[in-house]
C-alpha atoms as one frame of an Amber mdcrd trajectory, in Angstrom:
protein
  87.436 142.710 178.352  89.133 145.134 180.701  89.095 144.945 184.504  90.335
 147.580 186.917  91.654 146.360 190.267  92.361 148.741 193.139  93.266 146.178
 195.834  93.999 142.497 196.380  90.614 142.096 198.060  89.051 142.330 194.587
  91.036 139.431 193.101  88.508 136.665 193.822  85.901 138.582 191.824  88.409
 139.302 189.049  89.454 135.634 188.914  85.823 134.580 188.646  85.230 136.982
 185.748  88.334 135.722 183.919  87.235 132.102 184.345  83.811 132.941 182.952
  85.303 134.899 180.032  87.783 132.131 179.144  85.172 129.965 177.414  86.932
 126.792 176.230  90.481 128.130 176.221  92.814 125.704 178.023  95.940 127.850
 177.657  96.064 131.189 179.452  99.107 133.379 178.941  99.993 136.164 181.360
 101.930 139.265 180.343 103.130 141.899 182.782 106.319 143.358 184.116 108.091
 141.852 187.114 106.028 142.539 190.219 102.814 143.282 188.332 100.936 140.483
 190.089 100.880 137.601 187.630 101.495 134.933 190.276  99.119 136.612 192.728
  96.348 136.604 190.124  97.088 132.958 189.278  96.769 132.088 192.982  93.320
 133.691 193.005  92.297 131.854 189.847  93.451 128.542 191.350  91.480 129.271
 194.510  88.348 130.013 192.470  88.893 126.694 190.642  88.990 124.958 194.051
  92.670 124.010 193.959  93.487 122.679 197.403  97.290 122.967 197.247  99.279
 126.066 198.104 100.054 127.799 194.821 103.483 129.358 194.421 105.677 130.452
 191.561 107.379 127.606 189.699 110.401 129.803 188.965 113.037 127.139 189.550
 111.329 124.005 188.253 109.428 125.801 185.426 106.090 124.037 186.056 103.942
 123.166 189.066 101.007 120.780 188.905  97.933 121.277 191.061  94.665 119.383
 191.338  91.323 120.744 192.374  88.664 119.085 194.523  87.346 117.267 191.444
  90.728 115.817 190.446  91.217 118.143 187.459  94.805 119.246 186.794  96.044
 122.794 186.515  99.590 123.459 185.301 101.366 126.695 186.220 104.446 127.617
 184.181 107.025 130.342 184.780 109.502 130.756 181.924 111.278 133.832 183.261
 114.590 132.044 183.837 114.831 129.996 180.634 117.489 130.911 178.110 115.775
 129.481 175.028 112.725 127.537 173.870 114.664 124.259 173.947 114.527 124.327
 177.752 110.734 124.495 177.590 110.654 121.693 175.046 112.876 119.589 177.326
 110.179 119.590 180.025 107.562 118.560 177.450 105.692 121.855 177.305 103.903
 120.863 174.095 102.495 117.747 175.774 101.214 119.864 178.642  99.598 122.296
 176.200  97.973 119.383 174.318  96.795 117.627 177.503  93.381 119.287 177.616
  94.163 120.483 181.145  94.292 124.150 182.069  97.770 125.639 181.550  98.618
 129.052 183.015 101.827 130.541 181.599 103.925 133.395 182.980 106.520 134.963
 180.655 105.125 133.466 177.417 107.275 135.913 175.450 110.154 133.499 176.158
 108.459 130.724 174.121 106.644 132.499 171.254 106.944 129.735 168.658 105.685
 127.083 171.111 102.368 128.766 171.830  99.353 127.131 170.178  97.175 129.287
 167.968  94.274 129.368 170.464  94.664 130.871 173.947  93.467 133.441 176.447
  95.753 136.458 176.721  95.866 138.291 180.052  97.868 141.521 180.259  98.469
 143.139 183.640  99.477 146.783 183.803 100.422 148.657 186.968  98.316 151.773
 187.499  99.375 152.520 191.087 101.029 150.819 194.060  97.991 148.544 194.510
  96.088 149.245 191.283  96.127 147.177 188.108  94.489 147.317 184.696  93.887
 143.809 183.373  93.095 143.283 179.698  91.784 139.858 178.703  91.274 138.710
 175.133  90.717 135.534 173.120  93.290 134.589 170.475  92.768 132.105 167.690
  89.818 129.959 166.606
C-alpha cells in the first residue's frame, strides 16, 4: 500500500489506514532518513490507538512504554544511537518483540538479525518540504 501525504493535517487519516492495513502484525518497523517524520507518524498512530501519554522519541533510553485507554501497551524503540545489536539485546528487545504487545521500531537497520520474520514495514520518503510518500507492506507469514 502506498500513501501520499502533503501535510501533517493528514496524519490522523494516514495512521488510521496503517492500523487497518497492519492486520495481526505486532512489530512495525519504520525506515526513513533523519527528519523524514518517523516519530511524528508514530505520534499520530499512538493517538489513533488512544494512547493517553505524550509520545516522544526514545532516543536516549532506546524504548518508551505507553498504555492506551484500555490498558494495552505500546512500545516505541529508537535504535539510532546504538553501536551494535548487543545494546538492543541488553534492554531485552527480544522479550518486547515476543510480548504480543505492539512494538514500533525506528532505525531497524541497526538490528537486522534481531527482527522476527513477521512484521509491518513502513518506509517514509520525502517528496517535498511537507510531502511524504509512505510505503507499507507485510513481511513474513
